[in-house]
Structures are given as structure tokens and as C-alpha cells.
């Protein structure tokens, strides 16, 4: 009897404790809201998850590798199980990598899994950034989250380079030598920076241990912290979505986090981990035993870095030799411009993208609907031109290999790539812009004439014509609901003696001036205005009157 009386009292105390805690820290209500958060169901939104799960694979495999890797540059004769290198002087770092590859059970599989995951990680972040750029998902209120994403991309590049350099083989040592040359090219302070980073003359005895600390502690900590910030912003600002019936600028239509989206996301992680493991088992990557240990007087033939820094290698190969002596200091332009200024300008442009576009459009409402790339032809053309320039630089980084494979002179390839670096982006820009305008014109024709059915009809006059049907409601919605900023004309009123903001107005006309007007009735225009109305704004939906 006493137990029956005490059990309700205990349950009541527990409930009161939870209620009191929830009143002070609303965990229950916040948890319910978070677990029911909607995620749009579109394949392009999975790119960010691929990056996240690649990072998870990197963390798991990296922890395993730290048990066996020794970041020491002390040299000793090699006595491991790889017979061709017996008696060769190697550093402890290089010998431990061989030990992982040939003597640790599953070591080679895990090491290659780590390397493949790093390539997928950087590729997923880069592709995710391209998706955000081409769809305009960096606009208000996501400018800060865009800068967080660009910083994650920068840290991923740094993390990849540090991990690539740790084995201390001949290939990674050649890359370190290139990096040291880039550091030395910084005017005035380059020598001091090199001595500080390498702990003395190259290669020194501290660089591997320092890169190891950066690779397993500093950069991963920053990455994980920024991933948390990035996901927090996604939750706070809600997810972007594509224009479809029922999708407006004020809601998010998709699967709830639990259980549907969680199951789908977990399946994506398992598929990614399985594919990476299969690649690691079947495709060899970074065979350090074939390269041999690093020696400062040796260079690996046909050496190219991983693809994500290959553009720097290509830029340095294309840059003509140029030096300037200023006040006793030599400025090596052929190293400084492609090695220091190019990545600095690249990331400056990436950081400034949302603020530049906002400067051209002026203050505007929040944007939660993705742009179709064709509806922003200038932005899409600029992105395509940048990707083409990257492709030219990447191919230039392997000009010696291409010359050998195709039997062409290296000098001819160098001059060809130098010309292509300016010609190809120019052609790609104009071709992409024309293609976007052509696709807009095709959308207009489909709205006016309908979609071809593949049937031929005979007219009353005895002729023949192709049969058309009206476009579907979903397709018409997707075409008509778009963001069409007007070029700015601020400070150009007739009563002004002096015109203000000429540069901004001219850039705004170039950026937003070309577009194809879509045919829409008055009711459709009011409906589009209602759909695109920002949160908190009142927009008349229209009733057909």
C-alpha cells in the first residue's frame, strides 16, 4: 500500500522537475520545433550533407591513423617490411607511413579511405558553394552564412595541404618546396616568414611536427566549430527551396527532420561510406613507397598536387619570368602574383559576392526561393567563366604530362594555355549569357504556345502543323515565380545638376539589364507578388477580379 502511494508522488516530483526546468530552459518546446523542421526534398541540397559526412569519415579514419603515425623528422636506415627501401635513410614520419601501409592490419585501406574522403570533402564543399552561388542562395539573410561557408572551404584546402605533406615522401616534399618558394616571394617579410614556418633553413626539422599539430588539432577544431555555426544559421534562417506550387518565400515545404529526413540522411551517409571504402579497396592513391623519401636535391617527375590546389601550380607555370629590385629587395612577380595574389583575390571575390550583389540591387526583402540560373544570366555567366578559368589553370598544372602523352612541345602548350586563360573565359561568359537568354525566350514561347506533343494535325486549309498543349501548372509556376531586380538609377533625377552613383548604376544595368519578359495576366502578376512576398510583408494574392 505504501509503495502504491509513493509511486504517484515520485512521478509527480519528476513531472514538476521537468516542468520547472522547461519553464527556465524551454528544451521541450525547442526540441519539438527542431525535430519537426522541414527539409526540402531535392538532390542539389544533398551536396552539403556529402561534405558533412565526408568530414565525419575523415575524423574517424584520422583518429585511427594517429595511433600509428610519428611526426618526427629524425632520420634512420629503413628496416621495415618493404624490401626495396631496406637501408635507405628515411625520416620517422615516412617510415611510419610505410608501417601503416604494409604492417598495420587494415592500415593501407584506412589510409587510402582517408585520402579519398579528403578529395570528396573538398569537392563537395566546392560544388555546394557553386550551387549556392548559381541559385542566389547567398542573398539576404544568408550573407554571413555564405562567409562561413567560404571560410570552411579555405580551411578545407589548408587541411588537405597539411595532410598531403605529412608522409614526407618525395612528392609531398616537392609540394612543400613549392610552398616555401611562395612564402619567400612575399616582399620584405618573405624570408622571415619562411624561417618562422620551417624553423630555419628549408626543410628544417620542425615542419612535419608543426603541420601535424595544425592538421589534427587546429584546423579540425575550427572546421567543427564553423560547421556548427553553419548548421545553426541553416536552422535559424530556414532552408531555401525551389519555386513549386505551394512553395512561397514565407514557408518551407519538405520532409520533417524526424523520422523521414533522418532516415534518408543516414542512408546517404552509409552509401557514401560504402562507396569510399570500395574506392579505397580497388583504386590505389598516393603510393608513397613508389615515390621514395624526400631529399632536397631530388624532384619527383610528373609531380602535380591534388586537384584542389592544382590551379596554383598551373598559374605558376603560365606566369612569365619577371623580377623587380626595389630598395635592395627583389620581388619575384612570377611567383608572388600566381602564388599569393591569385588565391587572395579569389577568396576576396568569394567573400564579397553577396555584398556586391546587394550593392547593385539596393535594400531588398529576404529571399528564400532559389533562382533558376537562367533567370540571372550575368551571374551565371560570371560563374561559368570562373569555372572555365579554373579548368584552364588545372590543365596547365600538368602541361609536362600532356606534352609527354601527346608528343607536343612544352613551350607550345605553355603559349596555348596562356592564350586560353584569357580567351576561354571570355567566350564562355558570352556563350553562357546568350544560352540563359535563349532559355528564357524558350520559356516565354512555351507559356504562349504551349509544349509540343509530337503530334501533327491537318488544318482546315489543308496544311499541317504541330500540335501543342498548355504547360502544366507546376511548370508555369516554376517559370513565372522569379526574382527580376530592376537596374538601379539612383541619383539620376532630372532636377539634379550632378549625377550620383554613376559607377553603381552602370554596373547594375550591366548585371540586371538583360532579361526576357514573361507573358502574365494581371491575376498571375498579383499571384507572383504574393508568392515572392517576404516574411512579414503583406501582399495581395489577387482573386481574379
Coordinates of C-alpha atoms in Angstrom, one line a residue:
X1 CA 0.0 0.0 0.0
X2 CA 2.8 2.4 0.9
X3 CA 4.5 1.6 -2.5
X4 CA 1.4 2.5 -4.4
X5 CA 1.1 5.8 -2.5
X6 CA 4.8 6.6 -3.0
X7 CA 4.9 5.9 -6.8
X8 CA 2.5 8.7 -7.8
X9 CA 4.3 11.1 -5.5
X10 CA 7.6 10.2 -7.2
X11 CA 6.0 10.7 -10.7
X12 CA 4.6 14.0 -9.6
X13 CA 8.0 15.2 -8.4
X14 CA 9.6 14.2 -11.7
X15 CA 7.0 15.9 -13.7
X16 CA 7.3 19.0 -11.6
X17 CA 11.1 19.0 -12.0
X18 CA 10.8 18.7 -15.8
X19 CA 8.1 21.4 -15.9
X20 CA 10.3 23.7 -13.7
X21 CA 13.3 23.0 -16.0
X22 CA 11.3 23.6 -19.1
X23 CA 10.0 26.9 -17.8
X24 CA 13.5 28.2 -17.3
X25 CA 15.1 26.4 -20.3
X26 CA 12.4 25.7 -22.9
X27 CA 14.1 22.4 -24.0
X28 CA 10.9 20.5 -24.8
X29 CA 9.3 23.1 -27.0
X30 CA 12.6 23.9 -28.8
X31 CA 13.2 20.2 -29.2
X32 CA 9.8 19.6 -30.7
X33 CA 10.2 22.5 -33.1
X34 CA 13.6 21.4 -34.2
X35 CA 12.6 17.8 -34.7
X36 CA 9.7 18.9 -36.9
X37 CA 11.8 21.2 -39.0
X38 CA 11.1 20.8 -42.7
X39 CA 13.9 20.0 -45.2
X40 CA 13.2 20.4 -49.0
X41 CA 13.5 17.2 -51.0
X42 CA 15.8 18.0 -53.9
X43 CA 19.1 16.3 -54.9
X44 CA 21.1 19.6 -55.0
X45 CA 20.5 20.1 -51.3
X46 CA 22.4 16.9 -50.6
X47 CA 25.8 18.4 -51.6
X48 CA 26.2 20.0 -48.2
X49 CA 25.4 16.7 -46.5
X50 CA 28.0 14.9 -48.6
X51 CA 30.6 17.4 -47.3
X52 CA 29.4 16.9 -43.7
X53 CA 29.6 13.1 -43.9
X54 CA 32.9 13.1 -45.7
X55 CA 34.2 15.2 -42.8
X56 CA 32.8 12.5 -40.4
X57 CA 34.7 9.8 -42.3
X58 CA 37.8 11.9 -42.2
X59 CA 37.6 12.3 -38.4
X60 CA 37.0 8.6 -37.9
X61 CA 39.8 7.4 -40.1
X62 CA 42.1 10.2 -38.9
X63 CA 41.8 9.1 -35.3
X64 CA 42.8 5.6 -36.3
X65 CA 45.8 6.8 -38.2
X66 CA 47.1 9.0 -35.4
X67 CA 47.7 5.8 -33.3
X68 CA 50.5 4.8 -35.7
X69 CA 51.9 7.9 -37.3
X70 CA 55.0 9.5 -35.8
X71 CA 55.5 13.2 -36.9
X72 CA 59.3 13.1 -36.4
X73 CA 61.9 14.2 -39.0
X74 CA 64.8 12.3 -37.3
X75 CA 66.5 10.1 -40.0
X76 CA 67.5 6.4 -39.7
X77 CA 68.0 3.5 -42.0
X78 CA 64.7 1.8 -43.0
X79 CA 64.3 -1.7 -41.7
X80 CA 60.6 -2.3 -42.3
X81 CA 58.8 -4.9 -44.4
X82 CA 59.1 -3.1 -47.7
X83 CA 62.3 -4.7 -49.1
X84 CA 63.1 -2.2 -52.0
X85 CA 63.8 0.5 -49.4
X86 CA 65.9 -1.5 -47.0
X87 CA 68.9 0.5 -45.7
X88 CA 67.6 3.8 -47.2
X89 CA 67.8 6.8 -44.9
X90 CA 64.2 7.8 -44.1
X91 CA 62.6 10.1 -41.6
X92 CA 60.5 8.6 -38.8
X93 CA 57.4 10.2 -40.4
X94 CA 57.9 8.4 -43.8
X95 CA 58.8 5.1 -42.1
X96 CA 55.6 5.2 -40.0
X97 CA 53.6 5.7 -43.2
X98 CA 55.2 2.6 -44.7
X99 CA 54.5 0.8 -41.4
X100 CA 50.8 1.8 -41.6
X101 CA 50.6 0.7 -45.3
X102 CA 52.3 -2.7 -45.0
X103 CA 52.3 -3.9 -41.4
X104 CA 49.2 -2.5 -39.6
X105 CA 46.2 -4.6 -40.2
X106 CA 43.8 -2.6 -42.5
X107 CA 46.2 0.3 -42.4
X108 CA 46.5 0.8 -46.2
X109 CA 42.7 0.6 -46.6
X110 CA 42.2 3.2 -43.9
X111 CA 44.9 5.5 -45.2
X112 CA 43.5 5.4 -48.7
X113 CA 40.0 5.9 -47.3
X114 CA 41.2 9.0 -45.5
X115 CA 42.8 10.3 -48.7
X116 CA 39.7 9.6 -50.9
X117 CA 37.4 11.2 -48.3
X118 CA 39.5 14.3 -48.3
X119 CA 39.2 14.7 -52.0
X120 CA 35.4 14.2 -51.8
X121 CA 35.2 16.6 -48.9
X122 CA 36.8 19.5 -50.7
X123 CA 34.9 18.6 -53.9
X124 CA 31.5 18.6 -52.1
X125 CA 32.2 21.9 -50.4
X126 CA 33.2 23.5 -53.7
X127 CA 30.2 22.1 -55.5
X128 CA 27.9 23.2 -52.7
X129 CA 29.3 26.7 -52.9
X130 CA 28.7 26.7 -56.7
X131 CA 25.1 25.6 -56.1
X132 CA 24.5 28.4 -53.6
X133 CA 26.1 30.9 -56.0
X134 CA 24.2 29.9 -59.1
X135 CA 20.9 29.8 -57.3
X136 CA 21.4 33.1 -55.4
X137 CA 21.1 31.3 -52.0
X138 CA 23.7 33.7 -50.6
X139 CA 21.3 36.7 -50.6
X140 CA 19.7 38.3 -47.5
X141 CA 19.5 37.0 -44.8
X142 CA 22.3 34.4 -45.6
X143 CA 25.3 36.7 -46.3
X144 CA 27.0 35.8 -43.0
X145 CA 26.4 32.1 -43.6
X146 CA 28.0 32.4 -47.1
X147 CA 31.1 33.9 -45.5
X148 CA 31.1 30.9 -43.0
X149 CA 30.9 28.5 -46.0
X150 CA 33.8 30.2 -47.8
X151 CA 35.9 30.1 -44.7
X152 CA 35.1 26.3 -44.4
X153 CA 36.3 25.9 -48.0
X154 CA 39.5 27.8 -47.2
X155 CA 40.1 25.7 -44.1
X156 CA 39.4 22.5 -46.1
X157 CA 42.1 23.5 -48.6
X158 CA 44.6 24.2 -45.8
X159 CA 43.7 20.9 -44.1
X160 CA 44.2 19.0 -47.3
X161 CA 47.5 20.5 -48.0
X162 CA 48.8 19.8 -44.5
X163 CA 47.7 16.2 -44.6
X164 CA 49.1 15.8 -48.1
X165 CA 52.5 16.9 -46.8
X166 CA 52.7 14.7 -43.7
X167 CA 54.1 11.5 -45.3
X168 CA 57.4 13.3 -46.1
X169 CA 57.7 11.4 -49.4
X170 CA 59.4 12.9 -52.5
X171 CA 56.0 14.0 -54.0
X172 CA 54.8 15.8 -50.9
X173 CA 58.3 17.2 -50.3
X174 CA 58.2 18.8 -53.8
X175 CA 54.9 20.4 -52.8
X176 CA 56.4 21.7 -49.6
X177 CA 59.4 23.2 -51.6
X178 CA 56.9 24.9 -53.8
X179 CA 55.0 26.3 -50.8
X180 CA 58.3 27.6 -49.3
X181 CA 59.1 29.4 -52.6
X182 CA 55.7 31.0 -52.5
X183 CA 56.3 32.2 -48.9
X184 CA 59.7 33.5 -49.9
X185 CA 58.2 35.6 -52.7
X186 CA 56.3 37.8 -50.2
X187 CA 58.1 41.2 -50.4
X188 CA 60.2 42.3 -47.4
X189 CA 58.9 39.7 -44.9
X190 CA 59.1 36.5 -47.0
X191 CA 62.4 35.3 -45.6
X192 CA 61.3 35.9 -42.0
X193 CA 58.0 34.0 -42.7
X194 CA 59.9 31.1 -44.2
X195 CA 62.3 30.8 -41.2
X196 CA 59.3 31.1 -38.8
X197 CA 57.2 28.4 -40.6
X198 CA 60.0 25.9 -41.2
X199 CA 62.0 26.6 -38.1
X200 CA 65.2 27.5 -40.0
X201 CA 66.5 26.7 -43.4
X202 CA 64.4 24.5 -45.6
X203 CA 63.4 21.8 -44.9
X204 CA 64.4 22.1 -41.3
X205 CA 63.4 19.6 -38.6
X206 CA 60.2 21.1 -37.3
X207 CA 57.8 21.4 -40.3
X208 CA 56.3 17.9 -40.2
X209 CA 55.5 18.1 -36.4
X210 CA 54.1 21.6 -36.9
X211 CA 51.9 20.5 -39.8
X212 CA 50.8 17.6 -37.8
X213 CA 49.5 19.8 -35.0
X214 CA 47.7 22.0 -37.5
X215 CA 46.3 19.0 -39.3
X216 CA 44.9 17.1 -36.3
X217 CA 44.1 19.9 -33.8
X218 CA 43.9 23.5 -35.0
X219 CA 42.1 23.2 -38.4
X220 CA 39.8 20.3 -37.4
X221 CA 38.7 22.3 -34.3
X222 CA 38.0 25.3 -36.5
X223 CA 36.2 23.2 -39.0
X224 CA 33.9 21.5 -36.5
X225 CA 33.1 24.8 -34.8
X226 CA 32.3 26.5 -38.1
X227 CA 30.2 23.5 -39.2
X228 CA 28.2 24.0 -36.0
X229 CA 27.8 27.7 -36.8
X230 CA 26.8 26.9 -40.4
X231 CA 24.1 24.4 -39.4
X232 CA 22.8 26.8 -36.7
X233 CA 22.3 29.5 -39.3
X234 CA 20.5 27.0 -41.6
X235 CA 18.1 26.2 -38.7
X236 CA 17.6 29.9 -37.8
X237 CA 17.1 31.2 -41.4
X238 CA 15.3 28.1 -42.6
X239 CA 16.2 26.2 -45.8
X240 CA 15.9 27.7 -49.3
X241 CA 13.7 25.9 -51.8
X242 CA 12.8 25.8 -55.5
X243 CA 9.7 27.5 -56.7
X244 CA 6.8 25.0 -57.0
X245 CA 3.1 25.1 -56.3
X246 CA 2.7 25.7 -52.6
X247 CA 6.3 26.9 -52.1
X248 CA 6.4 30.6 -51.2
X249 CA 9.0 33.0 -49.8
X250 CA 7.5 32.6 -46.4
X251 CA 7.4 28.8 -45.9
X252 CA 9.4 25.7 -46.3
X253 CA 7.8 22.6 -47.8
X254 CA 9.6 19.3 -47.3
X255 CA 10.2 16.3 -45.1
X256 CA 10.4 16.7 -41.3
X257 CA 13.7 16.0 -39.7
X258 CA 12.4 13.0 -37.7
X259 CA 11.8 10.4 -38.9
X260 CA 11.8 10.8 -42.7
X261 CA 14.7 13.1 -43.3
X262 CA 16.9 11.5 -40.7
X263 CA 16.4 8.1 -42.3
X264 CA 17.2 9.5 -45.7
X265 CA 20.3 11.3 -44.4
X266 CA 21.5 8.2 -42.6
X267 CA 21.1 6.2 -45.7
X268 CA 23.2 8.8 -47.6
X269 CA 26.0 8.5 -45.1
X270 CA 26.0 4.7 -45.3
X271 CA 26.1 4.9 -49.2
X272 CA 28.9 7.5 -49.1
X273 CA 31.0 5.5 -46.6
X274 CA 30.4 2.3 -48.7
X275 CA 31.4 3.9 -52.0
X276 CA 34.5 5.5 -50.4
X277 CA 35.5 2.1 -48.9
X278 CA 35.0 0.4 -52.2
X279 CA 37.2 3.0 -53.9
X280 CA 39.9 2.6 -51.3
X281 CA 39.9 -1.1 -51.8
X282 CA 40.0 -1.0 -55.6
X283 CA 41.8 2.2 -56.6
X284 CA 45.3 3.0 -55.4
X285 CA 46.1 6.5 -54.4
X286 CA 49.2 8.2 -53.1
X287 CA 51.6 5.2 -53.2
X288 CA 54.4 6.8 -51.1
X289 CA 56.6 3.7 -51.4
X290 CA 56.9 4.3 -55.1
X291 CA 58.0 7.9 -54.7
X292 CA 60.6 7.3 -52.0
X293 CA 61.6 9.5 -49.1
X294 CA 62.1 13.2 -49.7
X295 CA 65.5 14.6 -50.5
X296 CA 66.1 18.3 -51.0
X297 CA 68.3 17.6 -54.1
X298 CA 65.7 15.4 -55.8
X299 CA 62.4 16.2 -57.5
X300 CA 59.7 13.8 -58.4
X301 CA 59.0 13.5 -62.1
X302 CA 55.5 14.4 -63.4
X303 CA 54.7 15.8 -59.9
X304 CA 51.3 17.5 -59.5
X305 CA 49.4 18.3 -56.3
X306 CA 45.9 17.2 -55.6
X307 CA 43.3 18.8 -57.8
X308 CA 42.1 21.4 -55.3
X309 CA 45.5 23.3 -55.4
X310 CA 46.4 22.3 -58.9
X311 CA 45.3 25.8 -60.2
X312 CA 48.2 27.3 -58.2
X313 CA 50.6 25.0 -59.9
X314 CA 49.2 25.9 -63.3
X315 CA 49.2 29.6 -62.6
X316 CA 52.9 29.5 -61.7
X317 CA 53.8 27.5 -64.8
X318 CA 52.0 30.0 -67.0
X319 CA 53.4 33.2 -65.4
X320 CA 56.3 34.7 -67.4
X321 CA 59.6 35.3 -65.6
X322 CA 59.6 38.7 -64.1
X323 CA 61.5 40.3 -61.2
X324 CA 61.9 43.8 -59.8
X325 CA 64.6 45.2 -57.4
X326 CA 63.2 47.8 -55.0
X327 CA 65.3 49.3 -52.3
X328 CA 67.5 46.2 -52.2
X329 CA 64.6 43.8 -52.1
X330 CA 63.8 41.5 -55.0
X331 CA 60.2 41.0 -55.9
X332 CA 59.7 37.8 -57.8
X333 CA 56.5 38.6 -59.7
X334 CA 56.4 35.2 -61.4
X335 CA 55.9 33.5 -58.0
X336 CA 54.2 36.3 -56.0
X337 CA 51.4 37.0 -58.4
X338 CA 50.2 33.5 -59.1
X339 CA 51.1 32.0 -55.7
X340 CA 50.0 34.8 -53.3
X341 CA 47.9 37.4 -55.1
X342 CA 45.7 35.0 -57.1
X343 CA 44.3 33.0 -54.2
X344 CA 44.0 36.2 -52.1
X345 CA 41.9 37.9 -54.9
X346 CA 39.9 34.7 -55.4
X347 CA 38.8 34.5 -51.8
X348 CA 38.3 38.2 -51.6
X349 CA 35.8 37.9 -54.5
X350 CA 34.1 34.9 -52.9
X351 CA 33.7 36.8 -49.6
X352 CA 32.4 39.9 -51.4
X353 CA 29.8 38.2 -53.7
X354 CA 26.7 38.7 -51.6
X355 CA 27.6 42.2 -50.6
X356 CA 28.5 43.2 -54.2
X357 CA 25.1 42.0 -55.5
X358 CA 23.3 43.7 -52.6
X359 CA 25.2 46.9 -53.5
X360 CA 23.8 46.6 -57.1
X361 CA 20.2 45.8 -56.1
X362 CA 19.9 48.1 -53.1
X363 CA 18.0 47.3 -49.9
X364 CA 15.6 44.4 -50.5
X365 CA 13.4 41.8 -48.8
X366 CA 14.6 38.4 -47.6
X367 CA 15.0 35.8 -50.3
X368 CA 14.1 32.2 -49.5
X369 CA 13.3 31.0 -53.0
X370 CA 16.2 29.7 -55.3
X371 CA 16.9 31.4 -58.6
X372 CA 16.9 29.3 -61.7
X373 CA 20.4 30.1 -63.1
X374 CA 18.9 31.1 -66.5
X375 CA 16.9 33.9 -64.8
X376 CA 20.2 35.6 -63.7
X377 CA 22.2 35.4 -66.9
X378 CA 25.1 37.7 -65.8
X379 CA 25.7 36.0 -62.5
X380 CA 25.5 32.6 -64.2
X381 CA 27.9 33.7 -67.0
X382 CA 30.4 35.0 -64.5
X383 CA 30.3 31.8 -62.5
X384 CA 30.8 29.7 -65.7
X385 CA 33.7 31.9 -66.8
X386 CA 35.4 31.5 -63.4
X387 CA 35.0 27.7 -63.6
X388 CA 36.4 27.6 -67.1
X389 CA 39.4 29.7 -66.0
X390 CA 40.0 27.2 -63.1
X391 CA 39.8 24.4 -65.6
X392 CA 42.5 26.0 -67.8
X393 CA 44.8 26.6 -64.8
X394 CA 44.3 23.0 -63.7
X395 CA 45.2 21.6 -67.1
X396 CA 48.2 23.9 -67.1
X397 CA 49.5 22.3 -63.9
X398 CA 50.0 19.1 -65.9
X399 CA 51.4 20.6 -69.1
X400 CA 54.6 18.4 -68.8
X401 CA 52.5 15.2 -68.6
X402 CA 50.3 16.4 -71.5
X403 CA 53.3 17.2 -73.6
X404 CA 54.7 13.7 -73.0
X405 CA 51.5 11.9 -73.7
X406 CA 50.7 13.7 -76.9
X407 CA 54.2 14.3 -78.1
X408 CA 53.9 18.1 -78.1
X409 CA 56.5 20.7 -77.2
X410 CA 56.1 22.1 -73.7
X411 CA 56.6 25.6 -74.9
X412 CA 53.7 25.3 -77.4
X413 CA 51.4 24.1 -74.6
X414 CA 52.5 26.9 -72.4
X415 CA 51.7 29.6 -75.0
X416 CA 48.4 27.8 -75.8
X417 CA 47.3 27.8 -72.2
X418 CA 48.4 31.4 -71.7
X419 CA 46.1 32.4 -74.6
X420 CA 43.3 30.1 -73.4
X421 CA 43.4 31.7 -69.9
X422 CA 42.1 34.9 -71.4
X423 CA 40.1 33.7 -74.5
X424 CA 38.2 30.7 -72.9
X425 CA 36.6 32.6 -70.0
X426 CA 35.6 35.4 -72.4
X427 CA 33.9 33.0 -74.8
X428 CA 32.3 31.0 -72.0
X429 CA 30.9 34.2 -70.5
X430 CA 29.2 35.4 -73.6
X431 CA 28.1 31.9 -74.7
X432 CA 26.6 31.2 -71.2
X433 CA 24.8 34.6 -71.2
X434 CA 23.3 34.0 -74.6
X435 CA 22.3 30.5 -73.6
X436 CA 20.5 31.8 -70.5
X437 CA 18.6 34.5 -72.5
X438 CA 17.8 31.8 -75.1
X439 CA 16.4 29.5 -72.4
X440 CA 14.3 32.4 -71.1
X441 CA 13.0 33.0 -74.6
X442 CA 12.1 29.3 -74.9
X443 CA 10.2 29.6 -71.6
X444 CA 8.3 32.5 -73.0
X445 CA 7.4 30.6 -76.1
X446 CA 6.2 27.6 -74.1
X447 CA 3.9 29.9 -72.0
X448 CA 2.5 31.5 -75.1
X449 CA 2.2 28.5 -77.5
X450 CA 2.4 25.5 -75.1
X451 CA 4.5 22.4 -75.3
X452 CA 4.9 20.3 -78.4
X453 CA 3.1 17.0 -78.1
X454 CA 4.9 15.2 -81.0
X455 CA 1.6 15.0 -83.0
X456 CA 0.9 16.6 -86.4
X457 CA -2.6 18.0 -87.2
X458 CA -4.1 18.9 -90.5
X459 CA -5.5 22.4 -90.7
X460 CA -8.8 23.4 -92.3
X461 CA -6.8 24.9 -95.2
X462 CA -5.2 21.6 -96.0
X463 CA -1.8 22.3 -94.3
X464 CA -0.1 20.6 -91.4
X465 CA 1.0 21.9 -88.1
X466 CA 2.5 20.5 -84.9
X467 CA 0.1 20.1 -82.0
X468 CA 0.7 21.9 -78.8
X469 CA -0.7 21.6 -75.3
X470 CA -0.7 24.1 -72.4
X471 CA 2.2 23.8 -70.0
X472 CA 1.4 22.2 -66.6
X473 CA 0.5 24.3 -63.6
X474 CA 3.7 23.3 -61.9
X475 CA 5.9 24.3 -64.9
X476 CA 4.1 27.7 -65.3
X477 CA 4.6 28.3 -61.6
X478 CA 8.3 27.5 -61.9
X479 CA 8.7 29.8 -64.9
X480 CA 6.7 32.8 -63.6
X481 CA 7.9 32.9 -60.0
X482 CA 11.3 34.5 -60.3
X483 CA 13.3 37.4 -58.9
X484 CA 13.8 40.2 -61.5
X485 CA 15.6 43.1 -59.9
X486 CA 15.5 46.3 -61.9
X487 CA 18.7 48.2 -62.7
X488 CA 19.4 51.0 -60.3
X489 CA 19.0 54.6 -61.4
X490 CA 19.7 56.3 -58.0
X491 CA 20.7 59.9 -58.2
X492 CA 19.7 60.4 -61.8
X493 CA 16.7 62.6 -61.3
X494 CA 16.2 65.4 -63.9
X495 CA 16.5 68.2 -61.4
X496 CA 20.0 67.1 -60.3
X497 CA 22.9 69.1 -61.7
X498 CA 25.4 66.3 -60.9
X499 CA 24.7 62.6 -61.4
X500 CA 25.4 60.5 -58.4
X501 CA 26.3 56.8 -58.2
X502 CA 27.3 56.6 -61.9
X503 CA 29.5 53.5 -61.4
X504 CA 26.9 51.6 -59.4
X505 CA 24.1 52.4 -61.8
X506 CA 26.3 51.4 -64.8
X507 CA 27.2 48.1 -63.1
X508 CA 23.6 47.5 -62.1
X509 CA 22.5 48.0 -65.8
X510 CA 25.2 45.5 -66.9
X511 CA 24.2 43.0 -64.2
X512 CA 20.4 43.1 -64.4
X513 CA 19.7 44.9 -67.8
X514 CA 19.3 41.8 -70.0
X515 CA 16.2 39.7 -69.3
X516 CA 13.2 38.3 -71.3
X517 CA 9.8 39.5 -70.1
X518 CA 7.4 36.6 -69.4
X519 CA 3.7 36.8 -70.5
X520 CA 1.5 37.0 -67.5
X521 CA -2.0 38.2 -66.8
X522 CA -2.8 40.7 -64.1
X523 CA -4.0 38.0 -61.8
X524 CA -0.8 36.0 -62.4
X525 CA 1.3 39.0 -61.6
X526 CA -0.5 39.6 -58.3
X527 CA -0.1 35.9 -57.5
X528 CA 3.6 36.0 -58.2
X529 CA 3.9 39.1 -55.9
X530 CA 2.0 37.2 -53.2
X531 CA 4.3 34.2 -53.5
X532 CA 7.5 36.3 -53.5
X533 CA 6.4 38.5 -50.6
X534 CA 9.0 38.3 -47.8
X535 CA 8.1 37.2 -44.3
X536 CA 6.2 39.9 -42.5
X537 CA 5.2 41.6 -45.8
X538 CA 1.5 42.0 -46.8
X539 CA 0.9 41.1 -50.5
X540 CA -2.4 40.9 -52.1
X541 CA -2.9 37.4 -53.6
X542 CA -5.5 38.5 -56.0
X543 CA -8.9 37.0 -56.6
X544 CA -9.2 37.2 -60.3
X545 CA -11.4 40.4 -60.2

